[in-house]
Amino acid sequence: QVQLVESGGGLAQPGGSLRLSCAASGIMFSSNVMGWYRQAPGKERELVARITPGSSTDSADSVKGRFTISRDNSKSTVYLQMNSLKPEDTAVYYCHARSWAGVEYWGQGTQVTVWGQGTQVTVSS
């Protein structure tokens, strides 16, 4: 049975950091392209970053320079280090695996919420 189990999501402030982990079982992890996708409310699921078996990476322009994907084949785990978080990073983040044969698997998702710092509104007569 294939399982991709994400962890590490939660609340963060703008400018903060979170680290997502995805532990895989039931697949030949080292030969899979591993990736992170996200889906914000009302939007389509989009690729955040992915890493090949040879550890080549690519990522969405919106996260370049802020997010880093990495993998530890000895632990069958892929990570997403997210720095300088922005409110627009708020989404459900999904772990994804794709084998050389094109078979794909998805994790159940983990919520990441980045709260805006707020803005003062003053109403006076």
Short mmCIF file of N, CA and C in Angstrom, two decimals:
data_model
loop_
_atom_site.label_atom_id
_atom_site.label_comp_id
_atom_site.label_asym_id
_atom_site.label_seq_id
_atom_site.Cartn_x
_atom_site.Cartn_y
_atom_site.Cartn_z
N GLN A 1 0.84 -1.19 0.00
CA GLN A 1 0.00 0.00 0.00
C GLN A 1 0.88 1.25 0.00
N VAL A 2 0.61 2.14 -0.93
CA VAL A 2 1.38 3.36 -1.05
C VAL A 2 0.83 4.41 -0.11
N GLN A 3 1.72 5.05 0.62
CA GLN A 3 1.32 6.16 1.48
C GLN A 3 2.31 7.29 1.34
N LEU A 4 1.78 8.49 1.21
CA LEU A 4 2.56 9.72 1.27
C LEU A 4 1.96 10.52 2.41
N VAL A 5 2.72 10.71 3.47
CA VAL A 5 2.20 11.35 4.67
C VAL A 5 2.93 12.67 4.89
N GLU A 6 2.16 13.76 4.72
CA GLU A 6 2.73 15.10 4.92
C GLU A 6 2.65 15.52 6.38
N SER A 7 3.58 16.36 6.77
CA SER A 7 3.55 16.97 8.10
C SER A 7 4.27 18.31 8.02
N GLY A 8 4.06 19.11 9.06
CA GLY A 8 4.79 20.38 9.16
C GLY A 8 4.00 21.61 8.78
N GLY A 9 2.78 21.42 8.32
CA GLY A 9 1.97 22.59 8.01
C GLY A 9 1.51 23.29 9.27
N GLY A 10 0.87 24.43 9.09
CA GLY A 10 0.37 25.18 10.24
C GLY A 10 0.26 26.65 9.93
N LEU A 11 0.32 27.45 11.00
CA LEU A 11 0.20 28.90 10.90
C LEU A 11 1.58 29.54 10.91
N ALA A 12 1.71 30.59 10.15
CA ALA A 12 2.95 31.35 10.14
C ALA A 12 2.63 32.81 9.88
N GLN A 13 3.50 33.67 10.33
CA GLN A 13 3.37 35.10 10.05
C GLN A 13 4.11 35.43 8.77
N PRO A 14 3.73 36.49 8.12
CA PRO A 14 4.49 36.92 6.94
C PRO A 14 5.97 37.09 7.29
N GLY A 15 6.81 36.58 6.41
CA GLY A 15 8.24 36.62 6.67
C GLY A 15 8.75 35.44 7.44
N GLY A 16 7.85 34.61 7.94
CA GLY A 16 8.24 33.46 8.72
C GLY A 16 8.60 32.26 7.87
N SER A 17 8.86 31.15 8.55
CA SER A 17 9.29 29.93 7.88
C SER A 17 8.51 28.72 8.38
N LEU A 18 8.37 27.76 7.50
CA LEU A 18 7.84 26.46 7.84
C LEU A 18 8.60 25.41 7.03
N ARG A 19 8.66 24.21 7.57
CA ARG A 19 9.29 23.11 6.85
C ARG A 19 8.30 21.96 6.74
N LEU A 20 7.96 21.61 5.52
CA LEU A 20 7.07 20.49 5.28
C LEU A 20 7.89 19.23 5.05
N SER A 21 7.35 18.12 5.52
CA SER A 21 7.97 16.82 5.28
C SER A 21 6.93 15.89 4.67
N CYS A 22 7.40 14.98 3.85
CA CYS A 22 6.52 13.96 3.27
C CYS A 22 7.25 12.63 3.34
N ALA A 23 6.72 11.75 4.17
CA ALA A 23 7.31 10.42 4.33
C ALA A 23 6.57 9.44 3.42
N ALA A 24 7.32 8.77 2.57
CA ALA A 24 6.72 7.85 1.59
C ALA A 24 6.96 6.41 1.99
N SER A 25 5.99 5.58 1.69
CA SER A 25 6.14 4.14 1.88
C SER A 25 5.39 3.43 0.77
N GLY A 26 5.84 2.22 0.47
CA GLY A 26 5.16 1.43 -0.56
C GLY A 26 5.60 1.74 -1.97
N ILE A 27 6.58 2.64 -2.13
CA ILE A 27 7.11 2.95 -3.45
C ILE A 27 8.63 2.86 -3.41
N MET A 28 9.23 2.73 -4.61
CA MET A 28 10.68 2.76 -4.69
C MET A 28 11.08 4.23 -4.71
N PHE A 29 11.16 4.80 -3.52
CA PHE A 29 11.29 6.24 -3.36
C PHE A 29 12.42 6.83 -4.19
N SER A 30 13.56 6.20 -4.18
CA SER A 30 14.75 6.79 -4.81
C SER A 30 14.60 6.93 -6.32
N SER A 31 13.68 6.22 -6.92
CA SER A 31 13.51 6.30 -8.37
C SER A 31 12.31 7.14 -8.77
N ASN A 32 11.66 7.78 -7.80
CA ASN A 32 10.50 8.61 -8.08
C ASN A 32 10.88 10.09 -8.14
N VAL A 33 10.24 10.81 -9.07
CA VAL A 33 10.26 12.26 -9.02
C VAL A 33 9.29 12.67 -7.91
N MET A 34 9.78 13.43 -6.97
CA MET A 34 8.94 13.86 -5.85
C MET A 34 8.65 15.35 -5.99
N GLY A 35 7.46 15.73 -5.62
CA GLY A 35 7.09 17.13 -5.77
C GLY A 35 6.14 17.60 -4.71
N TRP A 36 6.03 18.91 -4.62
CA TRP A 36 5.05 19.57 -3.78
C TRP A 36 4.16 20.42 -4.69
N TYR A 37 2.87 20.27 -4.50
CA TYR A 37 1.88 21.09 -5.17
C TYR A 37 1.07 21.81 -4.11
N ARG A 38 0.35 22.83 -4.51
CA ARG A 38 -0.53 23.52 -3.57
C ARG A 38 -1.81 23.95 -4.27
N GLN A 39 -2.85 24.08 -3.46
CA GLN A 39 -4.13 24.52 -3.96
C GLN A 39 -4.75 25.49 -2.97
N ALA A 40 -4.92 26.71 -3.43
CA ALA A 40 -5.57 27.73 -2.62
C ALA A 40 -7.07 27.71 -2.90
N PRO A 41 -7.87 28.23 -1.98
CA PRO A 41 -9.33 28.23 -2.19
C PRO A 41 -9.71 28.90 -3.49
N GLY A 42 -10.52 28.22 -4.28
CA GLY A 42 -11.00 28.79 -5.53
C GLY A 42 -10.00 28.76 -6.66
N LYS A 43 -8.85 28.14 -6.43
CA LYS A 43 -7.82 28.10 -7.47
C LYS A 43 -7.48 26.66 -7.81
N GLU A 44 -6.84 26.48 -8.96
CA GLU A 44 -6.42 25.15 -9.37
C GLU A 44 -5.13 24.75 -8.64
N ARG A 45 -4.93 23.47 -8.55
CA ARG A 45 -3.70 22.96 -7.95
C ARG A 45 -2.53 23.33 -8.85
N GLU A 46 -1.44 23.78 -8.24
CA GLU A 46 -0.28 24.19 -9.01
C GLU A 46 1.00 23.59 -8.44
N LEU A 47 1.96 23.39 -9.33
CA LEU A 47 3.26 22.89 -8.90
C LEU A 47 3.99 23.96 -8.11
N VAL A 48 4.56 23.54 -6.98
CA VAL A 48 5.41 24.43 -6.20
C VAL A 48 6.87 24.13 -6.51
N ALA A 49 7.25 22.87 -6.36
CA ALA A 49 8.63 22.46 -6.62
C ALA A 49 8.69 20.97 -6.79
N ARG A 50 9.70 20.48 -7.50
CA ARG A 50 9.88 19.05 -7.64
C ARG A 50 11.36 18.73 -7.71
N ILE A 51 11.67 17.47 -7.42
CA ILE A 51 13.05 17.03 -7.38
C ILE A 51 13.13 15.65 -8.00
N THR A 52 14.10 15.48 -8.88
CA THR A 52 14.26 14.23 -9.60
C THR A 52 15.04 13.22 -8.76
N PRO A 53 15.10 11.97 -9.20
CA PRO A 53 15.92 11.00 -8.49
C PRO A 53 17.39 11.43 -8.39
N GLY A 54 17.85 12.18 -9.37
CA GLY A 54 19.22 12.69 -9.34
C GLY A 54 19.38 14.00 -8.61
N SER A 55 18.28 14.44 -7.95
CA SER A 55 18.26 15.67 -7.14
C SER A 55 18.33 16.95 -7.94
N SER A 56 17.98 16.89 -9.22
CA SER A 56 17.75 18.14 -9.95
C SER A 56 16.40 18.69 -9.51
N THR A 57 16.34 20.02 -9.42
CA THR A 57 15.11 20.64 -8.93
C THR A 57 14.60 21.70 -9.88
N ASP A 58 13.31 21.94 -9.81
CA ASP A 58 12.76 23.14 -10.41
C ASP A 58 11.59 23.58 -9.55
N SER A 59 11.24 24.84 -9.68
CA SER A 59 10.20 25.40 -8.83
C SER A 59 9.45 26.49 -9.55
N ALA A 60 8.30 26.82 -9.03
CA ALA A 60 7.49 27.89 -9.59
C ALA A 60 8.20 29.22 -9.39
N ASP A 61 8.00 30.12 -10.34
CA ASP A 61 8.63 31.44 -10.25
C ASP A 61 8.22 32.16 -8.96
N SER A 62 7.00 31.91 -8.51
CA SER A 62 6.49 32.62 -7.34
C SER A 62 7.21 32.24 -6.05
N VAL A 63 7.92 31.11 -6.05
CA VAL A 63 8.58 30.68 -4.82
C VAL A 63 10.11 30.64 -4.96
N LYS A 64 10.60 30.93 -6.14
CA LYS A 64 12.06 30.88 -6.36
C LYS A 64 12.76 31.83 -5.39
N GLY A 65 13.83 31.33 -4.79
CA GLY A 65 14.59 32.14 -3.84
C GLY A 65 14.03 32.10 -2.43
N ARG A 66 12.83 31.51 -2.26
CA ARG A 66 12.21 31.46 -0.94
C ARG A 66 12.00 30.01 -0.47
N PHE A 67 11.63 29.13 -1.38
CA PHE A 67 11.35 27.74 -1.04
C PHE A 67 12.45 26.84 -1.60
N THR A 68 12.79 25.81 -0.83
CA THR A 68 13.80 24.84 -1.26
C THR A 68 13.27 23.43 -1.06
N ILE A 69 13.33 22.64 -2.11
CA ILE A 69 12.93 21.24 -2.01
C ILE A 69 14.19 20.38 -1.88
N SER A 70 14.10 19.34 -1.07
CA SER A 70 15.23 18.42 -0.93
C SER A 70 14.67 17.04 -0.62
N ARG A 71 15.54 16.05 -0.72
CA ARG A 71 15.10 14.68 -0.46
C ARG A 71 16.18 13.92 0.29
N ASP A 72 15.72 12.98 1.10
CA ASP A 72 16.62 12.08 1.82
C ASP A 72 16.17 10.67 1.46
N ASN A 73 16.88 10.05 0.52
CA ASN A 73 16.46 8.73 0.07
C ASN A 73 16.58 7.68 1.17
N SER A 74 17.49 7.89 2.10
CA SER A 74 17.66 6.91 3.19
C SER A 74 16.44 6.90 4.11
N LYS A 75 15.70 8.01 4.11
CA LYS A 75 14.50 8.11 4.96
C LYS A 75 13.22 8.10 4.14
N SER A 76 13.36 7.98 2.82
CA SER A 76 12.19 8.03 1.92
C SER A 76 11.33 9.26 2.22
N THR A 77 12.00 10.37 2.37
CA THR A 77 11.32 11.61 2.76
C THR A 77 11.74 12.76 1.86
N VAL A 78 10.76 13.57 1.50
CA VAL A 78 11.03 14.79 0.74
C VAL A 78 10.60 15.97 1.61
N TYR A 79 11.35 17.05 1.51
CA TYR A 79 11.12 18.23 2.34
C TYR A 79 10.85 19.45 1.47
N LEU A 80 10.15 20.39 2.06
CA LEU A 80 9.99 21.70 1.45
C LEU A 80 10.24 22.74 2.52
N GLN A 81 11.38 23.39 2.43
CA GLN A 81 11.72 24.49 3.34
C GLN A 81 11.15 25.77 2.76
N MET A 82 10.27 26.40 3.52
CA MET A 82 9.59 27.60 3.05
C MET A 82 10.00 28.77 3.91
N ASN A 83 10.69 29.73 3.32
CA ASN A 83 11.13 30.94 4.02
C ASN A 83 10.44 32.15 3.43
N SER A 84 10.52 33.24 4.15
CA SER A 84 9.93 34.51 3.69
C SER A 84 8.49 34.31 3.23
N LEU A 85 7.72 33.64 4.04
CA LEU A 85 6.35 33.33 3.66
C LEU A 85 5.51 34.58 3.47
N LYS A 86 4.59 34.47 2.52
CA LYS A 86 3.68 35.56 2.19
C LYS A 86 2.24 35.07 2.36
N PRO A 87 1.31 35.97 2.59
CA PRO A 87 -0.10 35.56 2.70
C PRO A 87 -0.56 34.76 1.48
N GLU A 88 -0.03 35.08 0.31
CA GLU A 88 -0.45 34.36 -0.91
C GLU A 88 0.10 32.94 -0.98
N ASP A 89 0.94 32.56 -0.03
CA ASP A 89 1.39 31.16 0.05
C ASP A 89 0.37 30.29 0.77
N THR A 90 -0.66 30.90 1.33
CA THR A 90 -1.69 30.13 2.02
C THR A 90 -2.38 29.17 1.06
N ALA A 91 -2.37 27.90 1.41
CA ALA A 91 -2.94 26.86 0.56
C ALA A 91 -2.83 25.52 1.28
N VAL A 92 -3.47 24.53 0.70
CA VAL A 92 -3.21 23.14 1.10
C VAL A 92 -2.06 22.64 0.24
N TYR A 93 -1.05 22.11 0.88
CA TYR A 93 0.14 21.64 0.18
C TYR A 93 0.10 20.11 0.10
N TYR A 94 0.30 19.60 -1.11
CA TYR A 94 0.22 18.17 -1.37
C TYR A 94 1.57 17.61 -1.81
N CYS A 95 1.91 16.49 -1.26
CA CYS A 95 3.08 15.75 -1.70
C CYS A 95 2.68 14.88 -2.91
N HIS A 96 3.58 14.76 -3.86
CA HIS A 96 3.30 14.03 -5.10
C HIS A 96 4.51 13.17 -5.45
N ALA A 97 4.22 11.98 -5.94
CA ALA A 97 5.27 11.08 -6.41
C ALA A 97 4.91 10.59 -7.81
N ARG A 98 5.91 10.53 -8.66
CA ARG A 98 5.71 10.00 -10.01
C ARG A 98 6.85 9.05 -10.34
N SER A 99 6.47 7.83 -10.69
CA SER A 99 7.50 6.82 -11.00
C SER A 99 7.97 6.98 -12.44
N TRP A 100 9.04 6.26 -12.78
CA TRP A 100 9.56 6.30 -14.14
C TRP A 100 8.53 5.82 -15.14
N ALA A 101 7.58 4.97 -14.68
CA ALA A 101 6.52 4.46 -15.56
C ALA A 101 5.34 5.41 -15.64
N GLY A 102 5.40 6.52 -14.93
CA GLY A 102 4.33 7.50 -15.00
C GLY A 102 3.21 7.29 -14.00
N VAL A 103 3.40 6.36 -13.07
CA VAL A 103 2.39 6.15 -12.04
C VAL A 103 2.52 7.26 -11.00
N GLU A 104 1.38 7.84 -10.64
CA GLU A 104 1.40 8.98 -9.72
C GLU A 104 0.64 8.68 -8.43
N TYR A 105 1.13 9.27 -7.38
CA TYR A 105 0.49 9.16 -6.07
C TYR A 105 0.45 10.54 -5.42
N TRP A 106 -0.58 10.73 -4.58
CA TRP A 106 -0.75 12.01 -3.88
C TRP A 106 -0.90 11.76 -2.39
N GLY A 107 -0.39 12.70 -1.61
CA GLY A 107 -0.66 12.69 -0.19
C GLY A 107 -2.00 13.33 0.09
N GLN A 108 -2.36 13.34 1.36
CA GLN A 108 -3.69 13.84 1.74
C GLN A 108 -3.71 15.37 1.87
N GLY A 109 -2.55 15.97 1.92
CA GLY A 109 -2.46 17.42 1.99
C GLY A 109 -2.27 17.93 3.41
N THR A 110 -1.60 19.07 3.52
CA THR A 110 -1.41 19.72 4.81
C THR A 110 -1.63 21.22 4.61
N GLN A 111 -2.36 21.81 5.53
CA GLN A 111 -2.73 23.22 5.41
C GLN A 111 -1.59 24.12 5.87
N VAL A 112 -1.30 25.12 5.05
CA VAL A 112 -0.37 26.18 5.42
C VAL A 112 -1.13 27.49 5.36
N THR A 113 -1.14 28.22 6.46
CA THR A 113 -1.85 29.49 6.52
C THR A 113 -0.88 30.57 6.97
N VAL A 114 -0.76 31.60 6.15
CA VAL A 114 0.10 32.74 6.46
C VAL A 114 -0.79 33.93 6.72
N TRP A 115 -0.80 34.37 7.97
CA TRP A 115 -1.67 35.47 8.34
C TRP A 115 -1.05 36.78 7.91
N GLY A 116 -1.91 37.63 7.36
CA GLY A 116 -1.46 38.97 7.08
C GLY A 116 -1.22 39.73 8.38
N GLN A 117 -0.39 40.72 8.32
CA GLN A 117 -0.08 41.47 9.54
C GLN A 117 -1.18 42.42 9.92
N GLY A 118 -2.14 42.58 9.01
CA GLY A 118 -3.27 43.44 9.34
C GLY A 118 -3.00 44.89 8.99
N THR A 119 -4.05 45.62 8.91
CA THR A 119 -3.93 47.03 8.62
C THR A 119 -4.96 47.78 9.45
N GLN A 120 -4.57 48.87 9.97
CA GLN A 120 -5.44 49.64 10.83
C GLN A 120 -6.50 50.35 10.02
N VAL A 121 -7.73 50.24 10.43
CA VAL A 121 -8.83 50.97 9.82
C VAL A 121 -9.45 51.85 10.88
N THR A 122 -9.51 53.13 10.62
CA THR A 122 -10.08 54.06 11.58
C THR A 122 -11.24 54.78 10.93
N VAL A 123 -12.35 54.76 11.60
CA VAL A 123 -13.53 55.45 11.11
C VAL A 123 -13.84 56.58 12.06
N SER A 124 -13.89 57.77 11.55
CA SER A 124 -14.21 58.90 12.43
C SER A 124 -15.25 59.79 11.78
N SER A 125 -16.05 60.41 12.58
CA SER A 125 -17.12 61.26 12.04
C SER A 125 -16.60 62.67 11.80
#
